Amino acid sequence: MSAPSILALSGGVGGAKLADGLLHAAGRGRLTVAVNTGDDFTHLGLHISPDIDTALYTLADLANPETGWGRRNETWTFMDALARLGGEIWFRLGDGDLATHVERTRRLAAGEPLSAIVADFAHRLGIEADIVPMSDQPLRTRVRTDEGVFDFQDYFVRQQCRPVTRAIEFVFAPDTRPCAALERALADETLGAIVICPSNPYLSIAPILAVPGLRTLLRARGVPIVAVSPLVGGAAVKGPTAKIMTELGVPVSADEIVRHYGDLLDGFVLDARDAHLREQLALPVHVTDTLMLTPADRVRVAHETLAFTATLSHRS
Amino acid sequence: MSAPSILALSGGVGGAKLADGLLHAAGRGRLTVAVNTGDDFTHLGLHISPDIDTALYTLADLANPETGWGRRNETWTFMDALARLGGEIWFRLGDGDLATHVERTRRLAAGEPLSAIVADFAHRLGIEADIVPMSDQPLRTRVRTDEGVFDFQDYFVRQQCRPVTRAIEFVFAPDTRPCAALERALADETLGAIVICPSNPYLSIAPILAVPGLRTLLRARGVPIVAVSPLVGGAAVKGPTAKIMTELGVPVSADEIVRHYGDLLDGFVLDARDAHLREQLALPVHVTDTLMLTPADRVRVAHETLAFTATLSHRS
């Protein structure tokens, strides 16, 4: 009998790190990563999928460990030349990274769905997991702030998260649905667990769960659903999670994240630095060091998370 | 009184070298270069203008002297990454060169005419000449061969000029016309001469002359029109001129090029190695070493060409 397959939901850096660990822990061909595309945007005429690319580069071992985005051994000749021509340079595109955007844009324009392009890229990069956009239809994250409404990357990169967040909004067409590869992963009878990676619940996981029908499909599947906390000692490891929680008026605390996910969860992986919150959580909890600084950390957190899910039965 | 202004017609490498010499010989702000856009094509979803870019890079002193195309100090990270993603790599796009294509494509999609974009690029690159596409409407060069009809770059780069040429064709819409900046340069009352640069007459200059109305405008202007021979000792310095002439059944000889330009010319600059043809040419001829190996060669050939034009009066 083959090992159980795993479905992970992921945003950017932190989520991709756990997904990388899950690939090693679950075994090749046993992992599907459903990735947030709410941050996708068109820039310089190119379709850019920041979280998809972070997943691709991380699982292909091409990611830049220093920046948390983009590729290793990158060059920047394009940006230098673009600056000289007066082009927009607030979003930094490395020369190698650009190939992903140019080729994806070309194939989208030729009529291929995003999921088919990403699957082919993952295959060519030697990734032995399925990386799937949450949807082939556009669902875009907008940040409503005291200075106006911004596309996510505009808020995140150009505005550097400076404006005060009032609300997060998702804009999508009525026919938006989970992509077919994600539905297939959910229908796989060997599916053993669903893992919500340590990505921003409001900015990175919420858009995935906003895809019409997906939350219901996840709940109805009957396998344990576990989230790994994105907070370590009451603070986000990276990114604007804490700032945004504060501005939305919710306490920056792991128990608030459990409350946010609500009846979706069967269990929660809590960072050891937040172990004092354990008693306040009305669901099974595994406590461990969730900080993933090394590749070995990723595999350890993944193994512990999968072992934890194996002790749970779905509450539905 | 200001120096006379000069209009040059140019294709790629050889033409751009003389245009660079003419910029120095005519003085800043006194040169307009009308460039062939028959080779323009869409590749990877990007609008590429090979001859325009050769002119921009050559006059901005950014050109790669070793390859004859592309930029100096170029990096190739994009192509390497694109190859890994399975993208088309037969047309080599350097990382810095790519900025030109991405930004031009973005601005074209935003509705700007090609001529406005090229003018802005030239200004930003510090070029003190006007570089203008022959037309803002697409006029495309196709090569009819024994193996089918090819877009020019497909024939030139992907097929490496291997198929046997049967005919050169130009495809364009009825409303195609010279771009406004070219018409302005022709209307300039200080215009002193029109120079046809040593580019391929059949592949690079013919598309310019195929723009409806342009040949008549050139002839009617009443200033001397001089062509600089693209042949040196009965051979093309670079590119497929000789091969194509042979396949089209015309002798590879400077007198054949004079015959090809016909009544357009008031004079011809002949390479010293072809001086024996002088007697066969029924128009004023200046004989000199036209090979431009160094920047000083460019300026010398340009100065001699302009001095020669000053001795001519238009025959109309």
XYZ file of C-alpha atoms in Angstrom:
632
model
C 0.000 0.000 0.000
C 1.316 3.399 -0.892
C 1.830 6.125 1.693
C -1.125 8.469 2.222
C -1.135 11.526 0.022
C -1.159 14.997 1.492
C -2.842 18.224 0.417
C -1.235 21.439 1.621
C -2.634 24.965 1.333
C 0.100 27.555 1.062
C 0.881 31.212 0.573
C 4.432 32.524 0.217
C 7.715 31.966 2.004
C 6.723 30.266 5.288
C 4.154 28.071 3.585
C 6.587 27.042 0.857
C 9.152 26.026 3.476
C 6.696 23.655 5.133
C 5.556 22.398 1.722
C 9.192 21.581 0.974
C 9.376 19.636 4.241
C 6.092 17.878 3.430
C 7.479 16.807 0.038
C 10.303 15.015 1.821
C 8.088 13.682 4.620
C 5.233 12.464 2.400
C 7.436 11.105 -0.372
C 7.582 11.902 -4.041
C 4.311 12.053 -5.887
C 2.375 12.103 -2.603
C 2.025 15.872 -2.127
C -0.265 18.433 -3.724
C 0.302 22.070 -2.817
C -2.658 24.357 -3.508
C -1.214 27.835 -3.724
C -2.723 31.283 -3.257
C -3.085 33.245 -6.492
C -4.849 36.207 -4.869
C -1.583 38.165 -5.111
C -1.223 37.569 -8.853
C -1.019 40.737 -10.874
C -0.010 42.132 -14.226
C 3.182 44.136 -14.180
C 5.073 45.418 -17.238
C 2.515 43.444 -19.237
C 3.604 40.197 -17.565
C 1.429 37.886 -15.478
C 3.181 37.504 -12.132
C 2.177 34.832 -9.590
C 4.316 35.607 -6.525
C 3.217 32.702 -4.299
C 3.229 30.129 -7.102
C 6.774 31.121 -7.977
C 7.915 31.017 -4.365
C 6.555 27.450 -4.209
C 8.228 26.484 -7.504
C 11.594 27.984 -6.597
C 11.533 26.629 -3.032
C 10.611 23.069 -4.000
C 13.078 23.121 -6.923
C 15.806 24.348 -4.556
C 16.222 27.499 -6.641
C 14.990 29.962 -4.015
C 17.114 32.757 -2.658
C 17.452 32.011 1.076
C 18.618 35.531 1.863
C 15.777 37.581 0.419
C 12.909 35.125 0.943
C 11.799 35.847 -2.650
C 13.229 35.348 -6.080
C 16.004 33.032 -7.212
C 19.479 32.153 -6.105
C 22.442 33.238 -8.252
C 20.201 35.846 -9.809
C 21.444 38.688 -12.010
C 19.845 42.136 -12.326
C 20.868 43.384 -15.751
C 17.223 43.691 -16.847
C 16.281 46.004 -13.968
C 19.317 48.214 -14.555
C 18.502 48.520 -18.260
C 14.796 49.083 -17.515
C 15.628 51.900 -15.099
C 17.668 53.595 -17.818
C 14.644 53.394 -20.163
C 12.364 54.955 -17.531
C 10.427 51.756 -16.781
C 8.745 50.944 -13.463
C 11.246 49.429 -11.065
C 9.353 49.250 -7.743
C 8.801 45.509 -8.249
C 12.226 43.891 -8.567
C 12.364 41.247 -11.301
C 15.584 39.254 -11.551
C 16.802 38.120 -14.965
C 16.160 34.412 -14.298
C 12.850 35.090 -12.560
C 11.767 37.022 -15.635
C 11.857 33.850 -17.734
C 9.067 32.429 -15.561
C 6.926 35.522 -16.062
C 7.566 35.908 -19.804
C 6.937 32.240 -20.573
C 3.845 32.029 -18.341
C 2.420 35.186 -19.931
C 3.076 33.826 -23.419
C 1.362 30.516 -22.632
C -1.618 32.181 -20.923
C -2.047 34.375 -23.998
C -1.978 31.207 -26.115
C -4.976 29.957 -24.116
C -3.434 27.495 -21.652
C -4.883 27.490 -18.139
C -2.528 28.654 -15.389
C -2.664 25.230 -13.739
C -1.358 23.455 -16.859
C 1.512 25.914 -17.196
C 2.483 25.632 -13.526
C 2.308 21.810 -13.695
C 4.637 21.827 -16.694
C 7.060 24.262 -15.030
C 7.113 22.086 -11.878
C 7.784 18.988 -13.969
C 10.601 20.669 -15.898
C 12.141 21.938 -12.662
C 12.184 18.371 -11.343
C 9.664 18.957 -8.548
C 8.107 15.655 -7.435
C 4.972 17.249 -6.031
C 1.923 18.758 -7.710
C 1.859 22.536 -7.397
C -1.591 23.825 -8.289
C -3.063 27.323 -8.313
C -6.117 27.447 -6.058
C -8.165 28.345 -9.132
C -7.678 28.880 -12.849
C -10.022 31.837 -12.621
C -8.659 35.124 -11.255
C -9.471 35.863 -7.622
C -7.683 38.996 -6.517
C -6.846 40.221 -3.034
C -7.405 43.926 -2.407
C -6.380 45.786 0.725
C -8.729 48.558 1.823
C -6.700 51.095 3.797
C -6.864 54.589 5.207
C -5.180 55.718 1.970
C -7.404 53.891 -0.494
C -7.819 50.419 -1.958
C -4.685 48.691 -3.255
C -3.928 45.555 -5.229
C -2.053 43.303 -2.882
C 1.429 43.647 -4.408
C 0.958 47.387 -4.682
C 0.168 47.484 -0.939
C 2.823 44.945 -0.017
C 5.750 46.069 -2.199
C 5.213 49.581 -3.521
C 3.471 50.896 -0.373
C 5.607 48.619 1.826
C 2.479 47.838 3.934
C 2.594 51.408 5.248
C -1.109 52.372 4.917
C -3.346 51.234 7.785
C -5.425 48.199 6.794
C -9.183 48.541 7.255
C -10.314 45.406 5.448
C -9.138 42.632 3.145
C -11.338 42.043 0.113
C -11.422 39.345 -2.524
C -12.663 40.196 -6.000
C -13.724 37.356 -8.286
C -16.192 36.332 -10.936
C -19.228 34.184 -10.059
C -17.874 31.218 -12.059
C -14.631 31.046 -10.065
C -14.022 27.498 -8.830
C -11.179 25.343 -7.493
C -8.841 24.250 -10.257
C -9.407 20.728 -11.569
C -6.076 19.398 -10.255
C -7.037 20.565 -6.758
C -10.412 18.837 -7.040
C -8.614 15.662 -8.169
C -6.244 15.812 -5.198
C -9.252 16.137 -2.897
C -10.989 13.196 -4.580
C -7.882 10.973 -4.272
C -8.896 8.065 -2.057
C -5.392 7.824 -0.607
C -5.632 11.378 0.769
C -4.565 11.201 4.408
C -4.489 14.780 5.635
C -4.907 18.411 4.722
C -2.276 20.783 6.076
C -2.731 24.543 6.207
C 0.798 25.888 6.005
C 2.169 28.676 8.223
C 1.194 31.468 5.828
C -0.716 34.635 6.639
C -4.290 33.458 7.419
C -5.846 36.752 6.321
C -3.777 37.517 3.239
C -2.577 34.154 1.936
C -4.881 31.384 3.153
C -8.136 33.383 3.204
C -8.095 33.887 -0.605
C -7.759 30.120 -1.070
C -10.696 29.497 1.253
C -12.645 32.231 -0.576
C -12.715 30.168 -3.782
C -16.414 29.288 -4.026
C -17.063 25.733 -2.894
C -13.553 24.963 -1.684
C -14.098 25.302 2.064
C -17.098 22.984 1.826
C -15.095 20.460 -0.217
C -12.281 20.512 2.341
C -14.665 19.965 5.282
C -16.618 17.267 3.484
C -13.546 15.247 2.591
C -13.410 13.477 5.961
C -9.648 13.606 6.551
C -7.960 15.533 9.367
C -7.308 19.214 8.670
C -4.456 20.727 10.621
C -3.038 24.252 10.565
C 0.546 25.064 11.481
C 0.695 28.362 13.339
C 2.263 31.263 11.421
C 3.022 32.975 14.760
C 6.138 32.302 16.798
C 6.092 33.823 20.264
C 3.147 36.018 19.327
C 4.854 37.481 16.291
C 4.928 36.683 12.594
C 8.210 35.203 11.351
C 8.048 37.309 8.211
C 5.623 39.598 6.533
C 2.813 41.819 7.716
C 0.653 39.292 9.618
C 1.020 40.972 13.030
C 0.606 44.519 11.686
C -2.530 43.588 9.788
C -4.069 41.648 12.689
C -3.538 44.680 14.918
C -5.069 47.065 12.381
C -8.036 44.753 11.838
C -8.556 44.851 15.614
C -7.782 41.203 16.324
C -5.246 40.157 18.985
C -1.904 38.939 17.577
C -2.178 35.546 19.150
C -2.337 31.944 17.993
C -5.730 31.410 19.658
C -7.133 34.184 17.472
C -5.880 32.321 14.405
C -7.591 29.121 15.604
C -10.788 31.155 16.058
C -10.340 32.617 12.557
C -10.138 29.163 10.933
C -13.152 28.033 13.024
C -14.760 24.693 12.281
C -12.313 23.991 9.436
C -9.661 22.663 11.823
C -9.248 19.273 13.499
C -5.933 20.161 15.064
C -3.362 22.914 15.460
C 0.418 22.924 15.570
C 1.464 25.565 18.098
C 4.940 26.997 18.431
C 6.707 26.090 21.653
C 7.083 29.777 22.490
C 3.275 30.051 22.569
C 2.740 26.839 24.600
C 0.992 28.819 27.354
C -1.977 29.261 24.987
C -2.526 25.518 24.755
C -5.200 25.443 27.471
C -7.257 28.091 25.658
C -7.531 26.073 22.466
C -10.589 23.832 22.245
C -9.037 21.392 19.782
C -6.145 18.908 19.695
C -2.791 20.694 19.733
C 0.769 19.638 18.967
C 3.469 21.875 20.430
C 6.876 22.120 18.778
C 9.495 24.542 17.565
C 7.910 25.679 14.270
C 10.734 28.017 13.224
C 12.198 26.636 9.990
C 15.684 28.055 9.603
C 17.291 25.041 7.904
C 16.139 22.362 5.443
C 16.277 19.872 8.325
C 13.850 22.083 10.307
C 11.384 21.932 7.403
C 11.445 18.138 7.327
C 11.189 17.837 11.110
C 8.166 20.187 11.356
C 6.565 18.333 8.417
C 7.149 14.911 9.984
C 5.764 16.047 13.309
C 2.749 17.620 11.619
C 1.969 14.450 9.650
C 2.451 12.241 12.732
C 0.063 14.574 14.575
C -2.580 14.363 11.831
C -2.356 10.568 12.008
C -3.561 10.733 15.650
C -6.648 12.741 14.669
C -9.922 11.693 13.212
C -12.073 14.184 11.404
C -14.762 15.646 13.635
C -17.460 15.882 10.985
C 23.450 79.507 -40.022
C 23.156 76.004 -38.728
C 24.752 73.036 -40.479
C 22.527 71.187 -42.956
C 20.525 68.362 -41.493
C 20.864 64.842 -42.817
C 18.349 62.053 -43.304
C 19.750 58.519 -43.327
C 17.914 55.324 -44.249
C 19.267 52.348 -42.385
C 18.860 48.660 -41.698
C 20.984 46.795 -39.148
C 24.681 46.637 -38.300
C 26.413 48.224 -41.310
C 23.787 50.929 -41.607
C 23.959 51.746 -37.900
C 27.749 52.122 -38.100
C 27.475 54.739 -40.819
C 24.604 56.419 -38.961
C 26.911 56.664 -35.940
C 29.551 58.284 -38.147
C 26.937 60.650 -39.627
C 25.889 61.707 -36.103
C 29.448 62.854 -35.465
C 29.905 64.321 -38.945
C 26.570 66.168 -39.118
C 26.579 67.325 -35.493
C 24.132 66.800 -32.702
C 20.501 67.351 -33.501
C 21.245 67.395 -37.234
C 20.643 63.720 -38.059
C 17.461 61.725 -38.514
C 17.833 57.974 -39.029
C 14.796 56.301 -40.610
C 15.109 52.640 -39.699
C 13.716 49.490 -41.270
C 10.968 47.856 -39.196
C 10.218 45.124 -41.744
C 12.105 42.683 -39.525
C 9.987 43.478 -36.459
C 8.249 40.472 -35.029
C 6.502 39.178 -31.939
C 8.526 36.652 -30.002
C 7.648 35.273 -26.555
C 4.785 37.780 -26.618
C 7.261 40.657 -26.943
C 7.482 43.173 -29.788
C 11.036 43.016 -31.098
C 12.473 45.634 -33.487
C 15.917 44.302 -34.416
C 17.105 47.156 -36.617
C 15.709 49.885 -34.365
C 17.535 48.361 -31.412
C 20.780 48.010 -33.349
C 20.505 51.725 -34.157
C 19.713 52.629 -30.526
C 22.514 50.523 -29.071
C 25.065 51.606 -31.696
C 24.374 55.334 -31.376
C 24.226 55.069 -27.550
C 27.565 53.215 -27.584
C 25.924 50.206 -25.932
C 26.325 47.811 -28.856
C 28.301 44.605 -28.633
C 31.142 45.008 -31.144
C 31.912 41.287 -31.155
C 28.516 39.876 -32.095
C 27.206 42.743 -34.213
C 23.885 42.487 -32.362
C 22.736 42.970 -28.804
C 24.404 44.849 -25.987
C 27.833 45.041 -24.463
C 28.379 43.634 -20.954
C 25.250 41.560 -21.438
C 24.184 38.689 -19.144
C 22.234 35.605 -20.205
C 20.456 34.430 -17.064
C 17.034 34.843 -18.690
C 17.868 32.544 -21.618
C 19.291 29.883 -19.315
C 16.178 29.958 -17.120
C 13.898 30.015 -20.168
C 15.623 26.939 -21.623
C 14.994 25.090 -18.362
C 11.275 25.983 -18.595
C 11.095 24.652 -22.166
C 10.716 28.071 -23.797
C 11.845 28.946 -27.313
C 15.522 29.862 -27.333
C 16.405 30.128 -31.048
C 16.310 33.923 -30.778
C 18.881 34.946 -28.158
C 17.617 37.709 -25.867
C 20.124 39.112 -23.411
C 18.954 40.264 -19.987
C 19.583 43.962 -20.667
C 18.211 43.760 -24.218
C 15.043 42.256 -22.755
C 14.273 45.499 -20.931
C 13.944 47.235 -24.315
C 11.495 44.588 -25.561
C 9.410 44.365 -22.372
C 9.101 48.134 -21.971
C 8.379 48.705 -25.682
C 5.717 45.977 -25.648
C 4.113 47.438 -22.521
C 3.986 50.926 -24.026
C 2.654 49.690 -27.392
C -0.098 47.815 -25.525
C -0.881 51.065 -23.691
C -1.526 52.663 -27.088
C 1.662 54.634 -27.762
C 2.946 54.655 -31.350
C 6.278 52.923 -31.905
C 7.889 56.189 -33.024
C 7.072 57.923 -29.717
C 8.512 55.038 -27.709
C 11.700 54.893 -29.790
C 12.121 58.671 -29.534
C 11.823 58.468 -25.757
C 14.272 55.563 -25.548
C 16.769 57.453 -27.723
C 16.429 60.535 -25.533
C 16.901 58.524 -22.324
C 19.949 56.805 -23.807
C 21.479 60.198 -24.544
C 21.387 59.868 -28.345
C 21.590 63.289 -30.022
C 19.944 62.143 -33.248
C 16.350 61.325 -34.100
C 15.851 57.596 -34.606
C 12.516 56.984 -36.300
C 10.819 53.808 -37.452
C 10.081 54.046 -41.180
C 6.383 53.743 -40.289
C 4.185 53.399 -37.229
C 2.095 50.877 -39.143
C 3.413 47.327 -39.458
C 5.094 46.487 -42.752
C 6.579 43.004 -42.565
C 9.270 41.401 -44.677
C 8.622 37.807 -45.730
C 11.098 35.575 -47.506
C 9.616 33.172 -50.049
C 11.964 30.190 -50.311
C 12.145 26.666 -51.666
C 11.043 25.539 -48.183
C 8.103 27.889 -47.753
C 7.464 31.469 -46.708
C 9.205 32.731 -43.566
C 9.002 35.827 -41.423
C 12.322 37.549 -41.812
C 13.768 36.734 -38.380
C 12.597 33.156 -38.708
C 14.485 32.924 -42.011
C 17.477 34.908 -40.793
C 17.979 33.465 -37.307
C 16.078 30.207 -36.888
C 16.662 28.951 -40.449
C 20.091 30.684 -40.546
C 19.328 31.823 -44.137
C 19.648 28.185 -45.255
C 16.535 27.882 -47.517
C 17.004 29.168 -51.061
C 15.392 32.594 -51.550
C 12.892 32.851 -54.404
C 11.430 36.269 -53.614
C 11.256 38.953 -50.948
C 7.751 40.139 -50.117
C 6.433 43.010 -48.054
C 3.075 42.663 -46.315
C 1.297 45.784 -45.138
C -2.082 47.417 -44.755
C -3.336 49.992 -47.293
C -3.151 52.810 -44.716
C 0.574 52.278 -44.053
C 2.456 55.560 -44.347
C 5.792 57.099 -43.328
C 5.850 57.976 -39.652
C 5.208 61.620 -38.842
C 8.733 62.251 -37.549
C 10.142 61.010 -40.852
C 7.812 63.313 -42.781
C 8.927 66.209 -40.564
C 12.595 65.424 -41.228
C 11.863 65.461 -44.969
C 10.007 68.765 -44.670
C 12.878 70.387 -42.722
C 14.109 73.259 -44.877
C 17.672 72.789 -43.628
C 17.795 69.241 -45.037
C 21.002 68.952 -47.035
C 21.230 65.324 -48.099
C 19.661 61.905 -47.909
C 22.059 59.015 -47.308
C 21.151 55.398 -47.955
C 23.344 53.488 -45.522
C 25.317 50.343 -46.462
C 22.538 47.966 -45.462
C 21.118 45.120 -47.522
C 19.245 46.830 -50.406
C 16.797 43.931 -50.815
C 16.133 43.068 -47.169
C 16.733 46.264 -45.209
C 16.349 49.287 -47.485
C 13.660 47.881 -49.797
C 11.078 47.646 -46.959
C 11.699 51.335 -46.158
C 11.207 52.272 -49.814
C 8.091 50.056 -49.883
C 6.273 52.331 -47.418
C 3.591 53.854 -49.635
C 4.480 57.372 -50.696
C 7.983 57.444 -49.240
C 9.999 56.926 -52.416
C 8.070 59.733 -54.091
C 8.624 62.016 -51.085
C 12.367 61.292 -51.160
C 12.658 62.007 -54.870
C 10.502 65.130 -54.685
C 12.541 66.668 -51.852
C 15.172 68.108 -54.159
C 18.290 67.306 -52.129
C 21.044 64.897 -53.235
C 20.386 61.231 -52.480
C 23.482 59.096 -52.128
C 23.853 55.391 -51.365
C 26.919 53.921 -49.718
C 27.686 50.519 -51.199
C 27.044 47.553 -48.907
C 29.486 45.501 -51.000
C 33.221 45.462 -50.413
C 35.211 43.720 -53.128
C 32.046 42.133 -54.498
C 31.039 40.620 -51.175
C 28.774 41.679 -48.334
C 30.623 42.664 -45.151
C 28.080 40.863 -43.031
C 24.769 39.118 -43.499
C 23.120 37.348 -46.398
C 23.255 40.074 -49.080
C 25.478 38.096 -51.479
C 23.661 34.782 -50.973
C 20.287 36.390 -51.589
C 21.441 38.333 -54.649
C 22.752 35.097 -56.149
C 19.531 33.226 -55.406
C 17.442 36.037 -56.841
C 19.521 35.734 -59.994
C 21.209 39.133 -59.815
C 25.003 39.532 -60.040
C 26.724 40.253 -56.705
C 28.159 43.536 -57.854
C 27.912 47.190 -56.891
C 26.641 48.166 -60.342
C 23.685 45.829 -59.810
C 22.893 47.691 -56.584
C 23.005 51.024 -58.418
C 20.624 49.548 -61.011
C 18.379 48.294 -58.165
C 18.060 51.790 -56.633
C 17.458 53.232 -60.093
C 16.385 56.850 -60.414
C 16.406 57.348 -56.669
C 20.139 58.026 -56.609
C 22.151 61.159 -57.373
C 25.442 59.575 -56.402
C 27.079 56.412 -55.156
C 29.906 55.742 -52.732
C 31.870 52.790 -54.065
C 34.372 50.750 -52.118
C 37.953 51.108 -53.321
C 38.121 47.343 -53.913
C 35.347 47.749 -56.490
C 36.871 50.834 -58.180
C 37.067 49.008 -61.520
C 33.269 49.251 -61.730
C 33.378 53.042 -61.721
C 33.232 53.359 -65.499
C 30.093 51.257 -65.688
C 28.141 53.529 -63.349
C 26.177 56.273 -65.080
C 26.083 58.592 -62.067
C 28.596 60.524 -59.929
C 30.720 58.180 -57.849
C 32.986 58.656 -54.868
C 35.517 55.880 -54.301
C 36.860 55.195 -50.824
C 37.558 52.445 -48.296
C 34.036 51.840 -46.967
C 34.973 49.153 -44.463
C 34.144 50.490 -40.992
C 36.192 48.544 -38.485
C 36.778 51.331 -35.976
C 34.777 54.357 -34.727
C 37.225 56.555 -36.647
C 36.373 54.660 -39.869
C 32.697 55.456 -39.320
C 33.362 59.173 -39.002
C 35.728 59.213 -41.985
C 33.269 57.427 -44.310
C 30.485 59.723 -43.060
C 32.544 62.882 -43.632
C 33.538 61.745 -47.125
C 29.947 60.851 -47.946
C 28.639 64.255 -46.814
C 31.420 66.080 -48.666
C 30.487 64.083 -51.768
C 26.785 64.962 -51.444
C 27.762 68.644 -51.226
C 29.243 68.411 -54.726
C 26.001 67.040 -56.160
C 22.842 68.736 -57.165
C 19.639 66.794 -57.399
C 18.922 65.633 -60.939
C 15.176 66.122 -60.764
